[in-house]
PDB file of C-alpha atoms in Angstrom:
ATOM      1  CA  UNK A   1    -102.939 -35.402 -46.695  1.00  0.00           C
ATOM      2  CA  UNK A   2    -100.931 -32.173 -45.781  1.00  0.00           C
ATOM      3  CA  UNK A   3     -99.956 -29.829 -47.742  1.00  0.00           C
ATOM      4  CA  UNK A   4     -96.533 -27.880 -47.696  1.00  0.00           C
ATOM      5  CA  UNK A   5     -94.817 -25.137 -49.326  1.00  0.00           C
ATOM      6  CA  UNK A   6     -90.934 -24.013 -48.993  1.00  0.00           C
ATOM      7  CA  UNK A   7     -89.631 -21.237 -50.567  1.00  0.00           C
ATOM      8  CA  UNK A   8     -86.004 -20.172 -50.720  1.00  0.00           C
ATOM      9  CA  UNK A   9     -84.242 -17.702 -52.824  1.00  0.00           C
ATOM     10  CA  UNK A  10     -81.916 -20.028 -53.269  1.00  0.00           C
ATOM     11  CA  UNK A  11     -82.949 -23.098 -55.959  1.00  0.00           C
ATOM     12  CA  UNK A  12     -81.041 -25.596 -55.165  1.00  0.00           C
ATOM     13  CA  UNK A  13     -81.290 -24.961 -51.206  1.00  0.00           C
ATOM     14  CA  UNK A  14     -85.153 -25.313 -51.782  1.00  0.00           C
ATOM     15  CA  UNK A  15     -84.880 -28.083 -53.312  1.00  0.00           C
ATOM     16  CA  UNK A  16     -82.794 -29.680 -50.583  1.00  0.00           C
ATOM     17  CA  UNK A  17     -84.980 -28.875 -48.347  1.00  0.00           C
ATOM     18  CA  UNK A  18     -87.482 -30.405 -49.873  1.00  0.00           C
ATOM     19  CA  UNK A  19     -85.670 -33.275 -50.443  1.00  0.00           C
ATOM     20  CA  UNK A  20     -84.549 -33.704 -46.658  1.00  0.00           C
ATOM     21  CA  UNK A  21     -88.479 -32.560 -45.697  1.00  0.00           C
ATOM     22  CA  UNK A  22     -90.046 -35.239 -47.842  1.00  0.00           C
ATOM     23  CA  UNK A  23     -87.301 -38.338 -46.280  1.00  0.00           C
ATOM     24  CA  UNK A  24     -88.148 -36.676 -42.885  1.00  0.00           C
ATOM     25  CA  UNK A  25     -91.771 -36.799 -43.123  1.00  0.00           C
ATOM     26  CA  UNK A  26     -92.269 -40.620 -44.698  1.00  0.00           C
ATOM     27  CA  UNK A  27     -90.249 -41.473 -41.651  1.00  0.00           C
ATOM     28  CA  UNK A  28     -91.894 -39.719 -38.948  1.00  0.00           C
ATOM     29  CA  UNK A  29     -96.032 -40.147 -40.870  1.00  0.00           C
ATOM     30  CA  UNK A  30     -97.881 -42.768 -42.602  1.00  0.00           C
ATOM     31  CA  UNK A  31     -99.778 -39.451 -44.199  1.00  0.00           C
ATOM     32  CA  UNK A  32     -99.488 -38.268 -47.532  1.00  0.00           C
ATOM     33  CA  UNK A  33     -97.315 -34.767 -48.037  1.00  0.00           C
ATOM     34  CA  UNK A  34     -98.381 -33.098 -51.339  1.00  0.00           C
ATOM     35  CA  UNK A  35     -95.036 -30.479 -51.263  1.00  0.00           C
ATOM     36  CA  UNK A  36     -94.452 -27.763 -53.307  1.00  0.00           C
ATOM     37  CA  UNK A  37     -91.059 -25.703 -53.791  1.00  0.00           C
ATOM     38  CA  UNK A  38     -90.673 -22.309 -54.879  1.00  0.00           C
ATOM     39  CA  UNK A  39     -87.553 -20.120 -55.124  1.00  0.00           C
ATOM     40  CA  UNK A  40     -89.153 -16.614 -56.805  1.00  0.00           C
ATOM     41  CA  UNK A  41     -91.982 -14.858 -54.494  1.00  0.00           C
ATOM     42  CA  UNK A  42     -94.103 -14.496 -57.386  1.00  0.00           C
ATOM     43  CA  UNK A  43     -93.785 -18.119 -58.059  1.00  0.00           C
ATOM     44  CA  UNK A  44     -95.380 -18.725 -53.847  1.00  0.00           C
ATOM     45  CA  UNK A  45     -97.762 -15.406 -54.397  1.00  0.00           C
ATOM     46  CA  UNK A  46     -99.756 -17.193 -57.543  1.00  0.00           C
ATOM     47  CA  UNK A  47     -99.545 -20.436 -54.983  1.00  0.00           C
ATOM     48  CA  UNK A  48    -101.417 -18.512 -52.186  1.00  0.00           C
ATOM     49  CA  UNK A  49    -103.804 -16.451 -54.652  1.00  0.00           C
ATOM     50  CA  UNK A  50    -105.040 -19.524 -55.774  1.00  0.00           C
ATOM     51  CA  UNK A  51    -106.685 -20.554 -52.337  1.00  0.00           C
ATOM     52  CA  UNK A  52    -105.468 -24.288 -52.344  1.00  0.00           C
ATOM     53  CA  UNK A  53    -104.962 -26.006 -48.661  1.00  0.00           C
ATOM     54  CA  UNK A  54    -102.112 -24.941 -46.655  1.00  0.00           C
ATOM     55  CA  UNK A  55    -100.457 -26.685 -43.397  1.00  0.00           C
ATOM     56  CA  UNK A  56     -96.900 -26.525 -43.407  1.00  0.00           C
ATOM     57  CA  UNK A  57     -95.052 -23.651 -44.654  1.00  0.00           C
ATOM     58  CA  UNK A  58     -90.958 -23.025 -44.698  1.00  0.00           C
ATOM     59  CA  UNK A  59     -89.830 -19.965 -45.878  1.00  0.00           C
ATOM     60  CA  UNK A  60     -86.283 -18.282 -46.219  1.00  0.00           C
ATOM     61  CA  UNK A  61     -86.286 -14.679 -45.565  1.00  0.00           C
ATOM     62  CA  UNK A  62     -83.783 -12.330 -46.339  1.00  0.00           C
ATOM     63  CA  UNK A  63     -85.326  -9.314 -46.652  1.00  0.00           C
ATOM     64  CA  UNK A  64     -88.829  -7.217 -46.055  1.00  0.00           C
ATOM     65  CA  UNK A  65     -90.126  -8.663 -49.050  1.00  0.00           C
ATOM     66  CA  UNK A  66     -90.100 -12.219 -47.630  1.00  0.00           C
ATOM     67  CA  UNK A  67     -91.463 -10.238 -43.813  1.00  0.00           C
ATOM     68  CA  UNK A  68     -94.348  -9.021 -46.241  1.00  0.00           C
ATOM     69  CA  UNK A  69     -94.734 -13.245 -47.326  1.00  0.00           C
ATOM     70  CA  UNK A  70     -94.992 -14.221 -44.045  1.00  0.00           C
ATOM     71  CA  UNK A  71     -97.768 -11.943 -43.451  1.00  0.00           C
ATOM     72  CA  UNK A  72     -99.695 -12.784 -46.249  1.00  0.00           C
ATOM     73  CA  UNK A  73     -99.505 -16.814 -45.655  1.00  0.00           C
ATOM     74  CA  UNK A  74    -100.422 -15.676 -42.109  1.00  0.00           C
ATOM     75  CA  UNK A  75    -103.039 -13.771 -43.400  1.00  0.00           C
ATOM     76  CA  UNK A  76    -104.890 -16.185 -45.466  1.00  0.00           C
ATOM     77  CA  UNK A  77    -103.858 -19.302 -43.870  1.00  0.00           C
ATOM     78  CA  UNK A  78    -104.521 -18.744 -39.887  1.00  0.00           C
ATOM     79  CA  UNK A  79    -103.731 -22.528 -38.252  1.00  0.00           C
ATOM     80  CA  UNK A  80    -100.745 -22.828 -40.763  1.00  0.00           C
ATOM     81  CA  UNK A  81     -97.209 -23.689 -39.009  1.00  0.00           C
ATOM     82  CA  UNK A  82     -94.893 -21.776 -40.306  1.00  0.00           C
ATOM     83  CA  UNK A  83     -90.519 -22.675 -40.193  1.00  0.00           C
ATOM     84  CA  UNK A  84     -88.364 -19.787 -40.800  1.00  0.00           C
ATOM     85  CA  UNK A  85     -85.232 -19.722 -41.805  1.00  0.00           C
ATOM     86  CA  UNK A  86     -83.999 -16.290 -41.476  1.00  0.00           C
ATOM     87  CA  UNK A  87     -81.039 -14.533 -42.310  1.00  0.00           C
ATOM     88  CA  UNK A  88     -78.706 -13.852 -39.239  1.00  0.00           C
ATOM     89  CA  UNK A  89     -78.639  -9.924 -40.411  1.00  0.00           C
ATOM     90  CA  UNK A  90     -82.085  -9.249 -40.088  1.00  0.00           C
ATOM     91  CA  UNK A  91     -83.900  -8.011 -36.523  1.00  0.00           C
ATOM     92  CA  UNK A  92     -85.764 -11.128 -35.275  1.00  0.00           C
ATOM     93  CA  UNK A  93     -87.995  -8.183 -34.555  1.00  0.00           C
ATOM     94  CA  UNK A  94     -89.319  -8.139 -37.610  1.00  0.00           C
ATOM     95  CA  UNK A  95     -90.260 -11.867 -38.257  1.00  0.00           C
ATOM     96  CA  UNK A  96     -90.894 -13.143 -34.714  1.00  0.00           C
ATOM     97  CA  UNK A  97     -94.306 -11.038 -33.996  1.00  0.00           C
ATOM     98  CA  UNK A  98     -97.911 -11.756 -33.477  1.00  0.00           C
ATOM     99  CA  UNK A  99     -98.719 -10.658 -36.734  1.00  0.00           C
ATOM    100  CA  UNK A 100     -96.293 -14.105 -38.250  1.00  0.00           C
ATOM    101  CA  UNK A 101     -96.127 -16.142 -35.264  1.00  0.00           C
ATOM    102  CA  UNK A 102     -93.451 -18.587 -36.623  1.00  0.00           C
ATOM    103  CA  UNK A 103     -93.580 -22.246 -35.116  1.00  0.00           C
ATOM    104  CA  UNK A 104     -89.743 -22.556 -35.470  1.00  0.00           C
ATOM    105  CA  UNK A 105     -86.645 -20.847 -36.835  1.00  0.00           C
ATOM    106  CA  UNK A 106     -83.266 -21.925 -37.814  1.00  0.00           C
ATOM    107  CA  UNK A 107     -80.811 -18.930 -38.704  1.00  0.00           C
ATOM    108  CA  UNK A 108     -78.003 -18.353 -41.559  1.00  0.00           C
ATOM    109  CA  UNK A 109     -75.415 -19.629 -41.846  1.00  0.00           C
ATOM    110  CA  UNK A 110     -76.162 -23.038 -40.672  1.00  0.00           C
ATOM    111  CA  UNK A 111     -74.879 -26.529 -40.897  1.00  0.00           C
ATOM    112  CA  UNK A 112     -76.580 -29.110 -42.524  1.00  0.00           C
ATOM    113  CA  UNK A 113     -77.083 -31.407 -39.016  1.00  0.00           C
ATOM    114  CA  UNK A 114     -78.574 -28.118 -37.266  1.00  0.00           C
ATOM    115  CA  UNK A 115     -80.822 -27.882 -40.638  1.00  0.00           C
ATOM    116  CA  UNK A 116     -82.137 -31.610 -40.036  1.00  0.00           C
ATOM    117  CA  UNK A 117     -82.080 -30.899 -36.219  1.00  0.00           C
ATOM    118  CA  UNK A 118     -84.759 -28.002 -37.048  1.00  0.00           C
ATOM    119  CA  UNK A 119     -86.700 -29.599 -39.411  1.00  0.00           C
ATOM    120  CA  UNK A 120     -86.915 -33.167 -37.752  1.00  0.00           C
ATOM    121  CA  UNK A 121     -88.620 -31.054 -34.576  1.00  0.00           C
ATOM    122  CA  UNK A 122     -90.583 -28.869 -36.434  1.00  0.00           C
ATOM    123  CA  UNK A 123     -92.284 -31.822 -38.207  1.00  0.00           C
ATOM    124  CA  UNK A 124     -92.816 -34.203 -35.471  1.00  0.00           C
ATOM    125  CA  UNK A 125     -94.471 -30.999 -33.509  1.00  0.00           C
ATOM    126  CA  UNK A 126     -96.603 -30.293 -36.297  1.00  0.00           C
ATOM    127  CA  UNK A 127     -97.910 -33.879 -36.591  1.00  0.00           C
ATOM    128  CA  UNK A 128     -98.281 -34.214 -32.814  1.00  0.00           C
ATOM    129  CA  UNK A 129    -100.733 -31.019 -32.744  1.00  0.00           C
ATOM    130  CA  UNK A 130    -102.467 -32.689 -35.884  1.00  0.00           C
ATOM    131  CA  UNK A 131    -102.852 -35.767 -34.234  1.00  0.00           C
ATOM    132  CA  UNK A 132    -104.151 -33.802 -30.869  1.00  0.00           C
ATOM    133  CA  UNK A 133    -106.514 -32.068 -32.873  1.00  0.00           C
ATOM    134  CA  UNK A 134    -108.071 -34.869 -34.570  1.00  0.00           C
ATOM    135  CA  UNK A 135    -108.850 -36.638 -30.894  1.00  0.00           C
ATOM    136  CA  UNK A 136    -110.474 -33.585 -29.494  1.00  0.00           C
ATOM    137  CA  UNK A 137    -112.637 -32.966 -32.911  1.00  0.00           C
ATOM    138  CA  UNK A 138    -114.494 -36.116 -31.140  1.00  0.00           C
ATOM    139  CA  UNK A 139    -115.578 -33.898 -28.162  1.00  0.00           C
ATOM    140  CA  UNK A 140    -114.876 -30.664 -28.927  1.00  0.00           C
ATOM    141  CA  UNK A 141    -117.041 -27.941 -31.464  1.00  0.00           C
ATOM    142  CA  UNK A 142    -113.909 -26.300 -32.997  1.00  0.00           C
ATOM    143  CA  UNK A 143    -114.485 -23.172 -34.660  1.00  0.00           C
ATOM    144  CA  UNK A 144    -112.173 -20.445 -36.105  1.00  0.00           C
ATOM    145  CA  UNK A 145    -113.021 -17.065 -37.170  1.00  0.00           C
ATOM    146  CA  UNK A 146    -111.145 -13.386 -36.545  1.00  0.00           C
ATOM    147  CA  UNK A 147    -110.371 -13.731 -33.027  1.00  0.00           C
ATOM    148  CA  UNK A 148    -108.993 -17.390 -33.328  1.00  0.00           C
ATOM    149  CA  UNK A 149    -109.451 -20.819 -32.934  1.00  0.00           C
ATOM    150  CA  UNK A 150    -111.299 -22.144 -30.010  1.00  0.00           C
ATOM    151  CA  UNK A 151    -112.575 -25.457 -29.316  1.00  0.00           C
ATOM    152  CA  UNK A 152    -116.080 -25.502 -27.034  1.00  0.00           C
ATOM    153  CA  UNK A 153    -116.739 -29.246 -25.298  1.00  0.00           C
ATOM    154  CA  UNK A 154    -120.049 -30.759 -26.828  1.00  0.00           C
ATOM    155  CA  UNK A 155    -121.521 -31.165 -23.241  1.00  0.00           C
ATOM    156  CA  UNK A 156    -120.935 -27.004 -22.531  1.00  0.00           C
ATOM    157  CA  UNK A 157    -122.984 -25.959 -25.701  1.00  0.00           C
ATOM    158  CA  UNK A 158    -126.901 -25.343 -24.944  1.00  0.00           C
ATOM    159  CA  UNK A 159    -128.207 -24.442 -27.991  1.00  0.00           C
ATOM    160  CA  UNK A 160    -126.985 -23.231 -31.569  1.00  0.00           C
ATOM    161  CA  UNK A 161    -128.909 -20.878 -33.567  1.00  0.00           C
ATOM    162  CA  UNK A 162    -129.040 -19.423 -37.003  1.00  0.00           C
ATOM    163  CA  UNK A 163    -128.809 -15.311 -36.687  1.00  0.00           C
ATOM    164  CA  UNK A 164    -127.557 -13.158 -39.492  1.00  0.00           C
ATOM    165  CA  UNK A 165    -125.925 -15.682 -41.963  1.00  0.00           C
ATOM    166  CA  UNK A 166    -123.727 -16.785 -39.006  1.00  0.00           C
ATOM    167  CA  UNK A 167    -123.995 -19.858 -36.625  1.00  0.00           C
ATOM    168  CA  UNK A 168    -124.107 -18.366 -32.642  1.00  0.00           C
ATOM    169  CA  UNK A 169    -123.101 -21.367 -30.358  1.00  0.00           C
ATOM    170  CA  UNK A 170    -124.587 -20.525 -26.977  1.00  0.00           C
ATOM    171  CA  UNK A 171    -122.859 -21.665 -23.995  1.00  0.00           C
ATOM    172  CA  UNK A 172    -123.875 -20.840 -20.479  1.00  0.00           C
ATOM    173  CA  UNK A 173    -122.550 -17.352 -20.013  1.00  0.00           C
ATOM    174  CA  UNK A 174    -121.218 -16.584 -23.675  1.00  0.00           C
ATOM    175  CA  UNK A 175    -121.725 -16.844 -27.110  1.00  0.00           C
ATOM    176  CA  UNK A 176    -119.233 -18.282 -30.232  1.00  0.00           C
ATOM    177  CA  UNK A 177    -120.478 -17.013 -33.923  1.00  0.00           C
ATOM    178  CA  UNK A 178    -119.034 -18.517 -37.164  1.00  0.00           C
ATOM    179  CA  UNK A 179    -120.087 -18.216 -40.569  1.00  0.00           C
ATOM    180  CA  UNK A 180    -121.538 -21.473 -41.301  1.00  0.00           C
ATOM    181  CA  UNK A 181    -124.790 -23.140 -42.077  1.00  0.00           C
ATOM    182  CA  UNK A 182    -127.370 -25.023 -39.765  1.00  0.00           C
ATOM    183  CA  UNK A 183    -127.567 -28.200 -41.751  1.00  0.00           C
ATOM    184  CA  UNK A 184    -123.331 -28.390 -42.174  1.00  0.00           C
ATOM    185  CA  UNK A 185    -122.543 -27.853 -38.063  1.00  0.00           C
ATOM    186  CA  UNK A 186    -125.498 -29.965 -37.011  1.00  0.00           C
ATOM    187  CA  UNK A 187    -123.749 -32.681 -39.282  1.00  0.00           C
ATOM    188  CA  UNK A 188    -120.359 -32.002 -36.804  1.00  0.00           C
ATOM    189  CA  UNK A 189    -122.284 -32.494 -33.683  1.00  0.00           C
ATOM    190  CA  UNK A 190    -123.603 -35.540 -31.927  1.00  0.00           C
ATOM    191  CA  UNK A 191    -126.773 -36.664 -32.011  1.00  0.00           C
ATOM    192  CA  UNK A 192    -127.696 -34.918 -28.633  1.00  0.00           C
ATOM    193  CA  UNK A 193    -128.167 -31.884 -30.553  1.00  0.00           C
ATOM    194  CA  UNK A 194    -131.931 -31.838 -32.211  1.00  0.00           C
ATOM    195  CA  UNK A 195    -133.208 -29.234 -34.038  1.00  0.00           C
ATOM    196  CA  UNK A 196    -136.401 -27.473 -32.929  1.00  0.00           C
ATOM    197  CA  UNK A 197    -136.787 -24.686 -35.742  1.00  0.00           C
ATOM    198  CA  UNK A 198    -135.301 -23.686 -38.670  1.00  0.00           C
ATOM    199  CA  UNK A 199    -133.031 -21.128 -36.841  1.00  0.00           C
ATOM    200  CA  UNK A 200    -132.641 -23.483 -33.854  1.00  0.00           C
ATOM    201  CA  UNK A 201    -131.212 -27.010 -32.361  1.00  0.00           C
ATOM    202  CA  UNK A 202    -130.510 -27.588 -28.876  1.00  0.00           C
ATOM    203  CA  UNK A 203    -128.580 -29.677 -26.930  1.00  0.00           C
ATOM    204  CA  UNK A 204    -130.947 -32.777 -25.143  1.00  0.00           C
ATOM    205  CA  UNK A 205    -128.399 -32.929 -22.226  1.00  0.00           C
ATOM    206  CA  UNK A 206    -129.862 -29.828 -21.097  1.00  0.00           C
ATOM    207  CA  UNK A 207    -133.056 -29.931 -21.633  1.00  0.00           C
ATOM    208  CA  UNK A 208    -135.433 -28.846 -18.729  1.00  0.00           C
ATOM    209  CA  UNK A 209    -138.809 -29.144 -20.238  1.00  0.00           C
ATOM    210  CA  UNK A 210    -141.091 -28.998 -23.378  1.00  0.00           C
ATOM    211  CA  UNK A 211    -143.926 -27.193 -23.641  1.00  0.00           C
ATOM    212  CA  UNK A 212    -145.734 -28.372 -27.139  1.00  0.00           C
ATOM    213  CA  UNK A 213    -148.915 -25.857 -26.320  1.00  0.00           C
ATOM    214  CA  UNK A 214    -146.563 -22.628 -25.673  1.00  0.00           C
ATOM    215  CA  UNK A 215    -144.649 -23.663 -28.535  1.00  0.00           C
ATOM    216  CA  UNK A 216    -141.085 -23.730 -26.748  1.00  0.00           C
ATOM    217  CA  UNK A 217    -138.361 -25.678 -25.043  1.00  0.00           C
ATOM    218  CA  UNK A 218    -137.120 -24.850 -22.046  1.00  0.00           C
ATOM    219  CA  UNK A 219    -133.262 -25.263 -21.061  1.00  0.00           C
ATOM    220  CA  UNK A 220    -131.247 -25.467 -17.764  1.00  0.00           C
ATOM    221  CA  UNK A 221    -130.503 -22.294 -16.525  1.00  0.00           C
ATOM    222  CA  UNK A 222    -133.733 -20.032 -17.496  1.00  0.00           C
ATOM    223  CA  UNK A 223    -132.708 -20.519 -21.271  1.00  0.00           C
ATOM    224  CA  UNK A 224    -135.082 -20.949 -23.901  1.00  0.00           C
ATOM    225  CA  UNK A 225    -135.541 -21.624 -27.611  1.00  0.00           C
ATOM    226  CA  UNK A 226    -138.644 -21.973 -30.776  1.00  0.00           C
ATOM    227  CA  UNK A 227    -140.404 -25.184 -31.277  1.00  0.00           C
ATOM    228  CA  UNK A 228    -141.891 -24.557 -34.418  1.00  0.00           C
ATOM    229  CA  UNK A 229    -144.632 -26.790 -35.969  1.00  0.00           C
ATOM    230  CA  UNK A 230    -142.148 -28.645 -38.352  1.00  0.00           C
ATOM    231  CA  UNK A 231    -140.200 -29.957 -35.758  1.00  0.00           C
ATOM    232  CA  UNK A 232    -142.688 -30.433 -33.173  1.00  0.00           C
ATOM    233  CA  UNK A 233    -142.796 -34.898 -34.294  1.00  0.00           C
ATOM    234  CA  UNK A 234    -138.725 -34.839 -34.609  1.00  0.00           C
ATOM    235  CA  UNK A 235    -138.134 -33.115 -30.895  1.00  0.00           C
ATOM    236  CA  UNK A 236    -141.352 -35.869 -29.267  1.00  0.00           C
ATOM    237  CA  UNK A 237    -139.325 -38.975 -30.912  1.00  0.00           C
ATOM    238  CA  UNK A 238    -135.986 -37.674 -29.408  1.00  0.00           C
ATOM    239  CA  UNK A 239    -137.939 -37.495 -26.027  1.00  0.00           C
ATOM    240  CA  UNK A 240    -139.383 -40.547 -26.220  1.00  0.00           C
ATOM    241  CA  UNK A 241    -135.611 -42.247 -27.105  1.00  0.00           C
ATOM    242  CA  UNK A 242    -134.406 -40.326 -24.385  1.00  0.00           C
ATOM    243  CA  UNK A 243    -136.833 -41.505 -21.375  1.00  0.00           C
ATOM    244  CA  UNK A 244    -136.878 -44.904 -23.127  1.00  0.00           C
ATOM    245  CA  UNK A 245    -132.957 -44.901 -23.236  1.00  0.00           C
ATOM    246  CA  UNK A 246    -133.283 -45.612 -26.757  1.00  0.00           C
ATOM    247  CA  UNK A 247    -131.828 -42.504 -28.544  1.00  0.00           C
ATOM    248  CA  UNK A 248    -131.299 -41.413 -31.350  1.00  0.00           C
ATOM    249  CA  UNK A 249    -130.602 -43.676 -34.645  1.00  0.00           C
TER     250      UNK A 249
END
């Protein structure tokens, strides 16, 4: 399902556009679009207070109340795509910054085929990206915090560990954090990742060595990581799959 909100100051123009968005979107997706339409800012305030999901947002603005909108969608909502249809008298200065980054933006006064033009492309690029993301969620870790969304390839990550209520995903010369728990991210991952302590799982792909007497397991590239008594049975079984060619069930 995706989600949508369009807000205009005008009524009836938000409800045409929601009109024209929904006929667009049943033509160009098989998904569902759950849309809501809004044409007072406190109206798409109690919206965004309320911490539903958010993909698609198109918003008129007009003036540096609507600027302060975009922020806050921004704000809360970081991978939202955002259509902006903006009043020809205001700076594109103030809309078209990091701080909003719009996806697409169609200007007053406008005619109605440039209107369907807009939408029609902003729609079929939003689905695209969906559709791109989806395929790499089947090799890729993708994780979003302050500084962004990134998306680490399975086969780069050594080991993942639990430090400080955050998940640390340890590639070769860096390391990701997230807030997240061990048993949710381990359900995310393949099943070349094992877990070897309650603050650690590491990736079989690069595994160098165990050594059950020192307690540890040693990776590629002078990296290391706990084997704690607990999982001592659970990391053996994956070995034995692995020189077998069994693996994991």
């Amino acid at each position: 399902m995706v989600t949508m909100i369009i807000y205009g100051p005008r009524r009836r123009e938000a409800e045409s556009f929601g009109r024209l968005a929904r006929d667009l979107f049943a033509w160009l997706s098989e998904e569902e679009l759950q849309l809501h339409c809004f044409s007072t800012l406190d109206t798409v305030r109690t919206f965004l207070e309320q911490g539903g999901l958010l993909d698609l947002a198109c918003v008129g603005v007009t003036g540096r109340e609507e600027i302060a909108l975009l922020r806050q969608i921004r704000g809360r909502y970081a991978q939202a795509e955002m259509l902006l249809v903006a009043d020809a008298g205001i700076s594109p200065m103030e809309y078209l910054t990091p701080t909003v980054r719009a996806a697409s933006l169609l200007l007053y006064p406008y005619q109605e085929k440039q209107r369907e033009q807009v939408l029609r492309g902003f729609l079929r690029s939003c689905l695209q990206n969906r559709l791109q993301d989806a395929a790499m969620e089947k090799e890729y870790l993708v994780i979003e915090n302050r500084a962004g969304r990134t998306a680490i390839p399975y086969s780069q990550i050594y080991y993942i560990e639990v430090r400080e209520r955050k998940i640390f995903i340890r590639i070769r010369s860096k390391e990701y954090s997230k807030y997240d728990s061990m048993e949710h991210i381990l359900g995310q991952l393949p099943d070349v990742f094992v877990r070897c302590h309650r603050s650690f799982a590491f990736n079989m792909q690069h595994l160098d060595r165990v050594r059950l007497s020192e307690n540890m397991v040693y990776l590629e590239h002078g990296m290391m990581v706990p084997l704690s008594r607990s999982y001592k049975s659970a990391v053996k079984e994956c070995m034995y799959g692995r020189h077998t060619g069994q693996g994991r069930r």
